[in-house]
PDB file of C-alpha atoms and ligand atoms in Angstrom:
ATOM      1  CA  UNK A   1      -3.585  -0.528 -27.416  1.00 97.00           C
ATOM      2  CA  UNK A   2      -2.241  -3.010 -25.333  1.00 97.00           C
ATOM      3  CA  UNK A   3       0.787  -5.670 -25.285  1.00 97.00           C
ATOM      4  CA  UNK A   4       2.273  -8.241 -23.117  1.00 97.00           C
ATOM      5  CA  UNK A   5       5.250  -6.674 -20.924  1.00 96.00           C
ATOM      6  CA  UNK A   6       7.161  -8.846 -18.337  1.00 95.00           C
ATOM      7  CA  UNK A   7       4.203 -11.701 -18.222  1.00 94.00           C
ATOM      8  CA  UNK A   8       1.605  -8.750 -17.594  1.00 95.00           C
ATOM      9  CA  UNK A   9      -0.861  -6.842 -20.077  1.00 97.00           C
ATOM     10  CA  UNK A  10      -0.081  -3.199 -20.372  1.00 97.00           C
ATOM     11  CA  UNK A  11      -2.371  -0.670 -22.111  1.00 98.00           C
ATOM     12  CA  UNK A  12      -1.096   2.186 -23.846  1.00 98.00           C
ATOM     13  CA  UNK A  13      -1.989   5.134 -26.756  1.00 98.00           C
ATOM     14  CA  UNK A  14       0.971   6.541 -29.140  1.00 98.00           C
ATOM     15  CA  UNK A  15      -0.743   9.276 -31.281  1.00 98.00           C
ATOM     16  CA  UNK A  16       1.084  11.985 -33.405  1.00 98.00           C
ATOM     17  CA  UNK A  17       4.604  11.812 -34.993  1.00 97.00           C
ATOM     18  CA  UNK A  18       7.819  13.944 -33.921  1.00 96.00           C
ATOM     19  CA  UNK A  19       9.928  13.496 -30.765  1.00 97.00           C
ATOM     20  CA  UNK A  20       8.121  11.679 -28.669  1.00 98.00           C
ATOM     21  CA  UNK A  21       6.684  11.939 -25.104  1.00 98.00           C
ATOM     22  CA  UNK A  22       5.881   9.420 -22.042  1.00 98.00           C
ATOM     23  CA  UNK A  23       3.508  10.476 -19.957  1.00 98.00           C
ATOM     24  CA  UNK A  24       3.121   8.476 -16.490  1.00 98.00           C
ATOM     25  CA  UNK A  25       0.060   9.022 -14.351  1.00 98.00           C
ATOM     26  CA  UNK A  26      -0.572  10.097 -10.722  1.00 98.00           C
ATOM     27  CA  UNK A  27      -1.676   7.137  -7.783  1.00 97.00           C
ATOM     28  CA  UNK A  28      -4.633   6.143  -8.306  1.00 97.00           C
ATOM     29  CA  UNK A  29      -5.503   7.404 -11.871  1.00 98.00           C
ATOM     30  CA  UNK A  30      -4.631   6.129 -15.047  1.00 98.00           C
ATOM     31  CA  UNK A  31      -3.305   7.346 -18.507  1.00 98.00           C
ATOM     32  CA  UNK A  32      -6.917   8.914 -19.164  1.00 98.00           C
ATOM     33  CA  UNK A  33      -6.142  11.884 -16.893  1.00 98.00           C
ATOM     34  CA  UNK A  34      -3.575  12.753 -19.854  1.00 98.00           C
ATOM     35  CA  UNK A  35      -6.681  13.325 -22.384  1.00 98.00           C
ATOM     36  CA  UNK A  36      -6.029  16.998 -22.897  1.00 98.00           C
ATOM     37  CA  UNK A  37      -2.655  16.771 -23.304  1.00 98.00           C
ATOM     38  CA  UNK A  38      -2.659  14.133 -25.830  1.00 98.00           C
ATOM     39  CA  UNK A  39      -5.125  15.972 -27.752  1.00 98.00           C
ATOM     40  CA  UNK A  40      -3.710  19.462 -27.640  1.00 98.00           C
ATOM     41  CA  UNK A  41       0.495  18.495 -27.954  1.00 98.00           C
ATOM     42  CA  UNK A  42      -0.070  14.831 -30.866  1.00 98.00           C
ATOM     43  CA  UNK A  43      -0.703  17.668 -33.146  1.00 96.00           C
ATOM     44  CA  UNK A  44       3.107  18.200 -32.991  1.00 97.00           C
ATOM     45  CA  UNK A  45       4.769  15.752 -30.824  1.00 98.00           C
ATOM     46  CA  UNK A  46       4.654  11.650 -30.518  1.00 98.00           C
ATOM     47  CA  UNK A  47       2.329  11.510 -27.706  1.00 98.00           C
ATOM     48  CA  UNK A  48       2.756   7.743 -25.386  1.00 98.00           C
ATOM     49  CA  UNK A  49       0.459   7.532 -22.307  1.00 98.00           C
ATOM     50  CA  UNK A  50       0.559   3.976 -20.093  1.00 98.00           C
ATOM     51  CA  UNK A  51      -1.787   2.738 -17.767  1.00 98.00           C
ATOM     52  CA  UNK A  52       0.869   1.228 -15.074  1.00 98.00           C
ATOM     53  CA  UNK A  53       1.127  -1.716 -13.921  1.00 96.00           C
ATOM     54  CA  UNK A  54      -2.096  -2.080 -11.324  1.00 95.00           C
ATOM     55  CA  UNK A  55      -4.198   0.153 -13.478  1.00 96.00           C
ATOM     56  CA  UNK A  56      -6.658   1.355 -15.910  1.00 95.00           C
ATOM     57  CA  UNK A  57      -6.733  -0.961 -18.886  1.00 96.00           C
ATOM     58  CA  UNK A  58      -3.501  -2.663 -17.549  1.00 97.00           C
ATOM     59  CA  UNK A  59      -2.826  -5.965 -15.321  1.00 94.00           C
ATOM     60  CA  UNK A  60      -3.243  -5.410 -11.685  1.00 95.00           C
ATOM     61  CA  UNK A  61      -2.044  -8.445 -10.605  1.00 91.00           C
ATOM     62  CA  UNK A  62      -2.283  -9.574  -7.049  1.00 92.00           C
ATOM     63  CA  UNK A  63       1.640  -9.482  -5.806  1.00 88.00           C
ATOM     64  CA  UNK A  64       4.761  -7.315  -4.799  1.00 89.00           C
ATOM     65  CA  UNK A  65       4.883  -4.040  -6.481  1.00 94.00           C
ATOM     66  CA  UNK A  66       7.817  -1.557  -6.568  1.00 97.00           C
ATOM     67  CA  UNK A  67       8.277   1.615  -8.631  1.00 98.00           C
ATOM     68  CA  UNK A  68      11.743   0.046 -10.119  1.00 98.00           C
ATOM     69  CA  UNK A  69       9.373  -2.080 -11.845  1.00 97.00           C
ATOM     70  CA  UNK A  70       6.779  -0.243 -13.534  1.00 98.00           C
ATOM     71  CA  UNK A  71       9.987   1.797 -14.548  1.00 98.00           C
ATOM     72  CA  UNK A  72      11.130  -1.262 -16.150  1.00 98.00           C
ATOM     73  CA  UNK A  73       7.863  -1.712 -17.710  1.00 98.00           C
ATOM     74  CA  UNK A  74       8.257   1.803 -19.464  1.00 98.00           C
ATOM     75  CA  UNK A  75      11.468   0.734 -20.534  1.00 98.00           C
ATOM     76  CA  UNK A  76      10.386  -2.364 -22.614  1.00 98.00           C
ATOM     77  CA  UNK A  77       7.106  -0.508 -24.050  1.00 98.00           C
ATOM     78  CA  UNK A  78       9.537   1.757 -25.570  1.00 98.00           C
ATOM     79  CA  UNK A  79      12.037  -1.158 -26.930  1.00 98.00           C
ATOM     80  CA  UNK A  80       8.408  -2.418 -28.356  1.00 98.00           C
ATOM     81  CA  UNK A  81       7.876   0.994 -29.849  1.00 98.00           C
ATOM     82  CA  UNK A  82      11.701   1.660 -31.006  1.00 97.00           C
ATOM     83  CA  UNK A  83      11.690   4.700 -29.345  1.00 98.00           C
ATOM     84  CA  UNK A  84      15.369   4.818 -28.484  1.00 97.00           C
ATOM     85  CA  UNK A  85      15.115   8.600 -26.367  1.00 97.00           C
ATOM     86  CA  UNK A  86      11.713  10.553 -25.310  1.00 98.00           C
ATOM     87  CA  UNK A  87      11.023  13.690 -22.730  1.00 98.00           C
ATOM     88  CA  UNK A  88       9.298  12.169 -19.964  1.00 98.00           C
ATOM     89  CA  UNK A  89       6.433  13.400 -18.355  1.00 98.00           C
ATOM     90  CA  UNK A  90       5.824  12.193 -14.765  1.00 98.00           C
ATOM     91  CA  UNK A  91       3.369  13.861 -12.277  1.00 98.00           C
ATOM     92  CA  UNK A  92       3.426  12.601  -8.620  1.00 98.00           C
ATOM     93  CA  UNK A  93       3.801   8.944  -8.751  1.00 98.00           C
ATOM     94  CA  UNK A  94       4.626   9.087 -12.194  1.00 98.00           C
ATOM     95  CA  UNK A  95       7.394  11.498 -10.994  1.00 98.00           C
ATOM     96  CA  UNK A  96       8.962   8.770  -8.392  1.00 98.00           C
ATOM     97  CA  UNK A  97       8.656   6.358 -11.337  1.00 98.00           C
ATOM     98  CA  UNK A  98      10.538   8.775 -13.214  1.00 98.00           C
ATOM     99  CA  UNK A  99      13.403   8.514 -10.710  1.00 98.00           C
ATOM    100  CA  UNK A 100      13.781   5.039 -10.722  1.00 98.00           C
ATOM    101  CA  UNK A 101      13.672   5.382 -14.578  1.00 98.00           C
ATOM    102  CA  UNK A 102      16.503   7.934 -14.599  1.00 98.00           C
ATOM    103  CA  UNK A 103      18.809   5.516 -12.048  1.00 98.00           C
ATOM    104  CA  UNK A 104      18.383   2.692 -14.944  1.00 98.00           C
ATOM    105  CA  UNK A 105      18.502   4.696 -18.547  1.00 98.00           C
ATOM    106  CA  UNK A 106      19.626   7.696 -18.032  1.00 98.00           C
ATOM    107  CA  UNK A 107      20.492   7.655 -22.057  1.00 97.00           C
ATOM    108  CA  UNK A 108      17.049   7.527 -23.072  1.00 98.00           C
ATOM    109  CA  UNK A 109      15.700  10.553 -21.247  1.00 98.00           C
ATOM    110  CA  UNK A 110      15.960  13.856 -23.294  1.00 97.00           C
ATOM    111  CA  UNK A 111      14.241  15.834 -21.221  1.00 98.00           C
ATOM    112  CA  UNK A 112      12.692  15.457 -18.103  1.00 98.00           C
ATOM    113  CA  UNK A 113       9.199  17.326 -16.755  1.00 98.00           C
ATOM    114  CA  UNK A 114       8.387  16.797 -12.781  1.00 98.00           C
ATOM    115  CA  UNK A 115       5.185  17.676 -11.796  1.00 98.00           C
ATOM    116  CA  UNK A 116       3.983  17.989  -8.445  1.00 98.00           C
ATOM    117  CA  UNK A 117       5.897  15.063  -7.247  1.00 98.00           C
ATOM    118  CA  UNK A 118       8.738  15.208  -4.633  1.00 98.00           C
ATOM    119  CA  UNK A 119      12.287  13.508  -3.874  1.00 98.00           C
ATOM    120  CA  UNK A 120      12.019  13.070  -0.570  1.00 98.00           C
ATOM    121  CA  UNK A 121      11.167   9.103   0.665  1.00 98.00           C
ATOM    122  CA  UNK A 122       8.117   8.916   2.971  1.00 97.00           C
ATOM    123  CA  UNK A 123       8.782   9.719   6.745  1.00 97.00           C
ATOM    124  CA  UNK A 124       7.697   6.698   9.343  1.00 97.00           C
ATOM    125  CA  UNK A 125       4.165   9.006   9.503  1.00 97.00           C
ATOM    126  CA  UNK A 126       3.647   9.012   5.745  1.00 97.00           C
ATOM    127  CA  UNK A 127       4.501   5.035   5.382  1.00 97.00           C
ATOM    128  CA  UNK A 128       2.104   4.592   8.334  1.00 98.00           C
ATOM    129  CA  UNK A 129      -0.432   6.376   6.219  1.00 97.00           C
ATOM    130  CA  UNK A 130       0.230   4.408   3.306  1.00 97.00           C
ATOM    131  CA  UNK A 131      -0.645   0.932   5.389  1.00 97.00           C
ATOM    132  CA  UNK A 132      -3.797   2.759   6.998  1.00 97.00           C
ATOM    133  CA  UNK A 133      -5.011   3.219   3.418  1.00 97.00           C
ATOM    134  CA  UNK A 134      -3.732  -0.133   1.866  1.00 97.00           C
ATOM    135  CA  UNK A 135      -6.408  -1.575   4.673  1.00 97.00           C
ATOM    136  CA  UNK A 136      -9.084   0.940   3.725  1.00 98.00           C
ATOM    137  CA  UNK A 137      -8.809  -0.408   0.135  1.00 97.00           C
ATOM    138  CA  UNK A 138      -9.002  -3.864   1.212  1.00 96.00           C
ATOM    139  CA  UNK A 139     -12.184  -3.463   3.460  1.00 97.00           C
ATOM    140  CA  UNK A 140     -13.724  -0.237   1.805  1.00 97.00           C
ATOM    141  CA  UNK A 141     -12.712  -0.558  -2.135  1.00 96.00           C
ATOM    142  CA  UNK A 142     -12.128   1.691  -3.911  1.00 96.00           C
ATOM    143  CA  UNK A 143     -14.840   4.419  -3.551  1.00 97.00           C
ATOM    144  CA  UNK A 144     -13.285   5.106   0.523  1.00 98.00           C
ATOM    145  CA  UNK A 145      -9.788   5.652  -1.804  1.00 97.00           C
ATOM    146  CA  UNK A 146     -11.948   7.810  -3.608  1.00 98.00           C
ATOM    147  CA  UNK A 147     -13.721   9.896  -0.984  1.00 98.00           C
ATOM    148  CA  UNK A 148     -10.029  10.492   0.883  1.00 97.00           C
ATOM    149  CA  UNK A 149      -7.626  10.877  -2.459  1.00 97.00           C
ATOM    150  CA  UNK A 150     -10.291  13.499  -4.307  1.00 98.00           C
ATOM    151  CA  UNK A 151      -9.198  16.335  -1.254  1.00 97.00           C
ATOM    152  CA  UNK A 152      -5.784  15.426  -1.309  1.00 96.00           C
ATOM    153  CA  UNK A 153      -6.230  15.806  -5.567  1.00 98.00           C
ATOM    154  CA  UNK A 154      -8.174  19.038  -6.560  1.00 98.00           C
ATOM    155  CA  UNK A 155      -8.161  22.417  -5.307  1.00 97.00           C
ATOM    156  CA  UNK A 156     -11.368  23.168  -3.097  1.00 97.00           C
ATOM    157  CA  UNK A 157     -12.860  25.403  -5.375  1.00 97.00           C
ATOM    158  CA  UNK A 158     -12.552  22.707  -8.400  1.00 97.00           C
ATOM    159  CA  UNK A 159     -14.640  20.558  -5.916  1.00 98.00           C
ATOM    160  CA  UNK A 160     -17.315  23.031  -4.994  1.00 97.00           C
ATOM    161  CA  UNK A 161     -17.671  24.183  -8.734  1.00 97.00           C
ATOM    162  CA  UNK A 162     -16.088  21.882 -10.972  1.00 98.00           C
ATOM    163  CA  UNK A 163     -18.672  18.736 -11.094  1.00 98.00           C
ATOM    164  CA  UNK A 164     -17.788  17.387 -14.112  1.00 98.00           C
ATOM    165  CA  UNK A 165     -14.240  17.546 -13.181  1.00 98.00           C
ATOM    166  CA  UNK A 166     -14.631  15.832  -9.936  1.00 98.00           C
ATOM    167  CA  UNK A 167     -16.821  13.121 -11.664  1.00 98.00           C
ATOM    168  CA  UNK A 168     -14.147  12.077 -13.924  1.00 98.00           C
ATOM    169  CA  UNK A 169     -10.935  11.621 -10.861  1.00 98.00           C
ATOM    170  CA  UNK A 170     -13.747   9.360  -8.710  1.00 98.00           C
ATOM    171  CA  UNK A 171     -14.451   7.569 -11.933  1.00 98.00           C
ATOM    172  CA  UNK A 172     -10.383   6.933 -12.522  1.00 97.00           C
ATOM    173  CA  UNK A 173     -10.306   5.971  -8.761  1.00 97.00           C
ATOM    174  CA  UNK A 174     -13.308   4.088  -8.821  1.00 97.00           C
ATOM    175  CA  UNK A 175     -11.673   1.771 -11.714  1.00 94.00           C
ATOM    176  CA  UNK A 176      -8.900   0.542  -9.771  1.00 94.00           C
ATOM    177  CA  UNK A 177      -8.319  -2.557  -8.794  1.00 94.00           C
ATOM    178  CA  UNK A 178      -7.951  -3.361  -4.871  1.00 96.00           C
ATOM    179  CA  UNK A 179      -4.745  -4.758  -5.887  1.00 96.00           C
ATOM    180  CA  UNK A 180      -3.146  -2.160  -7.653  1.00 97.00           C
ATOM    181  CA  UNK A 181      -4.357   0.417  -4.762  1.00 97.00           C
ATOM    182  CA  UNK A 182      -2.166  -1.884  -2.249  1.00 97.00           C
ATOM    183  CA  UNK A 183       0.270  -2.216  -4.753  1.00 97.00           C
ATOM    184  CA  UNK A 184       1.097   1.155  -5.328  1.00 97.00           C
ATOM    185  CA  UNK A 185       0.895   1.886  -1.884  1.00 97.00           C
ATOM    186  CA  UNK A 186       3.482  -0.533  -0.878  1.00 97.00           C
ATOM    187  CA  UNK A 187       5.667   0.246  -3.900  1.00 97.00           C
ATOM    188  CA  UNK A 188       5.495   4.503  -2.825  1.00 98.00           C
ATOM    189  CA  UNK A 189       6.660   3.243   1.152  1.00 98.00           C
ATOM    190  CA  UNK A 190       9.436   1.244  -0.315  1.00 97.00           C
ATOM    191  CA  UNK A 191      10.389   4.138  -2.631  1.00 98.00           C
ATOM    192  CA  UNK A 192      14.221   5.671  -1.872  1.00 97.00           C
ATOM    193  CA  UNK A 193      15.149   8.971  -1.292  1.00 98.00           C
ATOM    194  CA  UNK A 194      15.995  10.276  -4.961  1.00 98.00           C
ATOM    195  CA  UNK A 195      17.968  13.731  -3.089  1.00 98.00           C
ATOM    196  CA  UNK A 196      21.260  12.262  -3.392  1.00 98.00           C
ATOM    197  CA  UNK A 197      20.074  11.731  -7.539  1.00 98.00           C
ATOM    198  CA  UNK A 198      19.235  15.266  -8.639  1.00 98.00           C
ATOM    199  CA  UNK A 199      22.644  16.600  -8.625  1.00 98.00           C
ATOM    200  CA  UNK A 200      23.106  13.715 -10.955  1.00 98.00           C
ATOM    201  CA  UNK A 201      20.232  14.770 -13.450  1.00 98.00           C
ATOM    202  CA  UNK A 202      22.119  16.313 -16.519  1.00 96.00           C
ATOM    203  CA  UNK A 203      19.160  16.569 -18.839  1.00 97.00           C
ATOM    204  CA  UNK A 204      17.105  19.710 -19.409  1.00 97.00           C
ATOM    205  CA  UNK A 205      14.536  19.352 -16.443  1.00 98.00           C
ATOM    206  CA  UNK A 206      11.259  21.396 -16.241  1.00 98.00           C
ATOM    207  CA  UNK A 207       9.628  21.529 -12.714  1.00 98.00           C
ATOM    208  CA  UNK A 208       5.611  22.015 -12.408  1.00 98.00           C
ATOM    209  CA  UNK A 209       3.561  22.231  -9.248  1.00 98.00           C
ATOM    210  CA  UNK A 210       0.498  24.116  -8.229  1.00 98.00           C
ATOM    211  CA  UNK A 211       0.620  27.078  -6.400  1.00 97.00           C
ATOM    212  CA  UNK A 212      -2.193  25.277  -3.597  1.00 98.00           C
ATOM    213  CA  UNK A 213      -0.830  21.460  -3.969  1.00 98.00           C
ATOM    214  CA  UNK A 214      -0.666  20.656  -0.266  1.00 96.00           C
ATOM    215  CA  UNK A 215       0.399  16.973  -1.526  1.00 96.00           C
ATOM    216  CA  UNK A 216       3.426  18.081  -3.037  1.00 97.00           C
ATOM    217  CA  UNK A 217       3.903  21.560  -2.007  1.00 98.00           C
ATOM    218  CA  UNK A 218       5.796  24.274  -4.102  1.00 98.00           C
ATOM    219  CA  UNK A 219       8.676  24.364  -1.417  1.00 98.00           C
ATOM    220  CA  UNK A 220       8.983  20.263  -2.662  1.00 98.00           C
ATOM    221  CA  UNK A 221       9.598  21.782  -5.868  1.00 98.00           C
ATOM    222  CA  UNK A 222      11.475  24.548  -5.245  1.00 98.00           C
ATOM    223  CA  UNK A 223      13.426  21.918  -3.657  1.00 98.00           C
ATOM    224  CA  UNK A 224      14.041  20.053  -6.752  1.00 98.00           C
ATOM    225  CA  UNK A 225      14.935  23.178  -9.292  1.00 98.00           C
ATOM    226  CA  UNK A 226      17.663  24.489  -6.772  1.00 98.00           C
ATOM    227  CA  UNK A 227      19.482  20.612  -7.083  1.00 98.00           C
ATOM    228  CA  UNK A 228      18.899  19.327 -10.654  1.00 98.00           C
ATOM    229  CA  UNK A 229      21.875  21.468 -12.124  1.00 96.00           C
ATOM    230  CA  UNK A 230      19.199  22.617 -15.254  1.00 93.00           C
ATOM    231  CA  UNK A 231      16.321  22.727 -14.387  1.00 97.00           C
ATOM    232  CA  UNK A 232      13.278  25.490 -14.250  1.00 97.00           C
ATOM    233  CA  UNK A 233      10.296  25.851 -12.243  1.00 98.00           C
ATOM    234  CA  UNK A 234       6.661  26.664 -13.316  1.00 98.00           C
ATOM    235  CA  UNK A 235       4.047  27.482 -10.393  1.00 98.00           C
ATOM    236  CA  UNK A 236       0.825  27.150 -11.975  1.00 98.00           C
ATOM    237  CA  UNK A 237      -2.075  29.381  -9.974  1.00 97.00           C
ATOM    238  CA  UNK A 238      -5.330  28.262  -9.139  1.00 95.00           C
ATOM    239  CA  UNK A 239      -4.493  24.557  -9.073  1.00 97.00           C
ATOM    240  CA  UNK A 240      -3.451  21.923  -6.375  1.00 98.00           C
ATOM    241  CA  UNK A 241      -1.981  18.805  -7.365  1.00 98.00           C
ATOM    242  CA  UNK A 242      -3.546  17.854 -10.370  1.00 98.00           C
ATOM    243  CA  UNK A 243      -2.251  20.817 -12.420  1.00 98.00           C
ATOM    244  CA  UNK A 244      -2.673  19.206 -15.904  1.00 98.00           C
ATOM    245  CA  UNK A 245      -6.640  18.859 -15.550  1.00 98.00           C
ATOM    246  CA  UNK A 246      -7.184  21.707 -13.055  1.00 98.00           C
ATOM    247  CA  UNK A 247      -4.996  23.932 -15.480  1.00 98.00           C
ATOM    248  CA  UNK A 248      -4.713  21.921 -18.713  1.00 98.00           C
ATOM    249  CA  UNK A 249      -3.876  25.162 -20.868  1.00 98.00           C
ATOM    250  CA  UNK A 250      -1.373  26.362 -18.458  1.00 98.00           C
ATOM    251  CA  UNK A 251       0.086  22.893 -18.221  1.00 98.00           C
ATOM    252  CA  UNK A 252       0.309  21.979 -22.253  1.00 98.00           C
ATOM    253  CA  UNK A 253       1.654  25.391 -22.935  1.00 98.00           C
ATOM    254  CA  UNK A 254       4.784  24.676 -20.223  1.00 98.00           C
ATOM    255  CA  UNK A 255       4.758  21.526 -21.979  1.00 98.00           C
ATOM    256  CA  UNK A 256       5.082  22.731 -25.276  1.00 98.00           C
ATOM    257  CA  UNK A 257       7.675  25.432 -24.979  1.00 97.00           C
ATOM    258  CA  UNK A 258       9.960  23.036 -23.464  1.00 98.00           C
ATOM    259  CA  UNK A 259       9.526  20.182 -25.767  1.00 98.00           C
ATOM    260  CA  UNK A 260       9.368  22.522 -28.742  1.00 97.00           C
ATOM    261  CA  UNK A 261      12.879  23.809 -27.693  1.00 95.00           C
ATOM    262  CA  UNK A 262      14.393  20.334 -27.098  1.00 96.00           C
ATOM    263  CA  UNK A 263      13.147  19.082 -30.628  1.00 94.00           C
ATOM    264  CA  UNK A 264      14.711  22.333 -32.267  1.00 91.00           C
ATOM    265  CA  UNK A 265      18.214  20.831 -30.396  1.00 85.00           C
ATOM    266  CA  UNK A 266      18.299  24.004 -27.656  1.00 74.00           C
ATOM    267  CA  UNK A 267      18.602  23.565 -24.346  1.00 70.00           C
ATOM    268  CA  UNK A 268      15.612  25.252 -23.072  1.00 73.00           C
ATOM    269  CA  UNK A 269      16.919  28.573 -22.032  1.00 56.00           C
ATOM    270  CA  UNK A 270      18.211  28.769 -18.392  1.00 47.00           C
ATOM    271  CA  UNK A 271      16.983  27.615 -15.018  1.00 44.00           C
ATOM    272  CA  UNK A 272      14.622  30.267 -13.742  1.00 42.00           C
ATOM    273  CA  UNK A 273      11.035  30.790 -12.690  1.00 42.00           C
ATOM    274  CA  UNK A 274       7.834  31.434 -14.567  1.00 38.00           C
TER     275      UNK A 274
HETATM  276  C1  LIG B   1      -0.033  10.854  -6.469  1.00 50.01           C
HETATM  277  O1  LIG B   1      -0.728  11.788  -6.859  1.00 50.01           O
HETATM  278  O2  LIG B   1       0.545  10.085  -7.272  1.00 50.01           O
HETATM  279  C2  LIG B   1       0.063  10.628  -4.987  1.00 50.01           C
HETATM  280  O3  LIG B   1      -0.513  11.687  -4.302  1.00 50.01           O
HETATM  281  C3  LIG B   1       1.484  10.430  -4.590  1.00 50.01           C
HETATM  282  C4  LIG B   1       1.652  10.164  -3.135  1.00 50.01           C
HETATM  283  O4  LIG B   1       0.704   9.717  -2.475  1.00 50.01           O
HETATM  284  O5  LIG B   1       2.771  10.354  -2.643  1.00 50.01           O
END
């Protein structure tokens, strides 16, 4: 589906009925890499996925991006849609979107699931990084993106034997726009430290990373469950950073005991690990 959000197209699926929950991508995917979990957890739950701003089926247009923004974007999708309170589901981008989301409307977040994402802002290293590859995008497009995310992504066993797999995060990649990339990449430099917030996070807050994400590394996590005053932490095995298509059963189950708790009105039981 898709619908005109401050002056830009946004595309979007809402499947199922129940309490509902947002899912936001990683950089530089889009809302397909949610397939699994829309299929498996719309039998019970109101699943909403959303290409940001800069990709998939959405606008990418050609000017300043910031992660306030697409946050903003969220916001008035789910004015469109009623929804007046959802668990959000963010995983690495969608995860610093998720911050900026819980500085603005705090009230509308039920529950909140991080996954391999981080609170930290970029170092002066990391933002250099970010410009190297804004200019890769711009003279390369997006299959160089493609050839340097897909490491950074997947485990390397899910490269050597998972073809299929591998096929479909190039394709994602592949679809971007040059001006999302560069968008993105300007918005994640710009992005604030979020440490000072997690003290700050009152909702029930469920933490996932992958035991071999080198992106977002379990200490990053670890990180985030000792701060946010209830939260828990999952480490799934055998996947890097991508845990909800290297590990979709591991991920929907997480996903489903902690939304299944929060619809019943229970705080999912204490902050622990898995
Ligand atoms: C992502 O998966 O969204 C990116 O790896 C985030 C980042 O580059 O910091």
């Amino acid at each position: 589906m898709k619908t005109r959000i401050n002056g830009i197209i946004i595309a979007y699926s809402d499947r199922g009925t129940g309490l509902p929950i947002v899912f936001l991508h990683a950089f530089p995917l889009n809302r397909t890499m949610w397939a699994q979990q829309e299929e498996a957890l719309s039998l019970r739950f109101r699943i909403i996925t959303v290409d940001l701003r800069g990709h998939g089926e959405s606008d990418a247009p050609l000017w300043h991006y910031t992660l306030e923004q697409s946050a903003e974007d969220v916001n008035a999708l789910l004015e469109q849609l009623s929804i007046q309170q959802a668990i959000f589901v963010g995983l690495s981008m969608g995860g610093y979107i998720l911050f900026a989301f819980y500085r603005k409307y705090a009230a509308r977040v039920k529950g909140l699931v991080l996954a391999g994402t981080r609170a930290q802002a970029d170092t002066a290293e990391g933002k250099d990084g970010r410009f190297q590859m804004a200019q890769t995008a711009y003279k390369k497009g997006p299959t160089a993106i493609a050839d340097i995310m897909i490491p950074k992504l997947l485990s390397p066993a899910t490269i050597q034997t998972r073809t299929a797999l591998v096929q479909q995060v190039r394709a994602m990649i592949e679809n971007n726009q040059i001006s999302g990339i560069a968008g993105d990449l300007m918005a994640m430099a710009e992005r604030p430290n979020s440490i000072p917030l997690l003290s700050q996070i009152t909702c029930p807050t469920q933490i996932i990373v992958g035991e071999l994400d080198q992106a977002t590394p379990p200490s990053d996590a670890k990180l985030m469950a000792d701060q946010i005053p209830n939260a828990r932490l999952a480490i799934i095995p055998g996947a890097a950073h991508l845990t909800n298509l290297e590990q979709p059963e591991a991920f929907n189950q997480i996903i489903l005991a902690f939304a299944a708790e929060l619809a019943k009105g229970n705080q999912p039981s204490g902050a622990g690990t898995f």
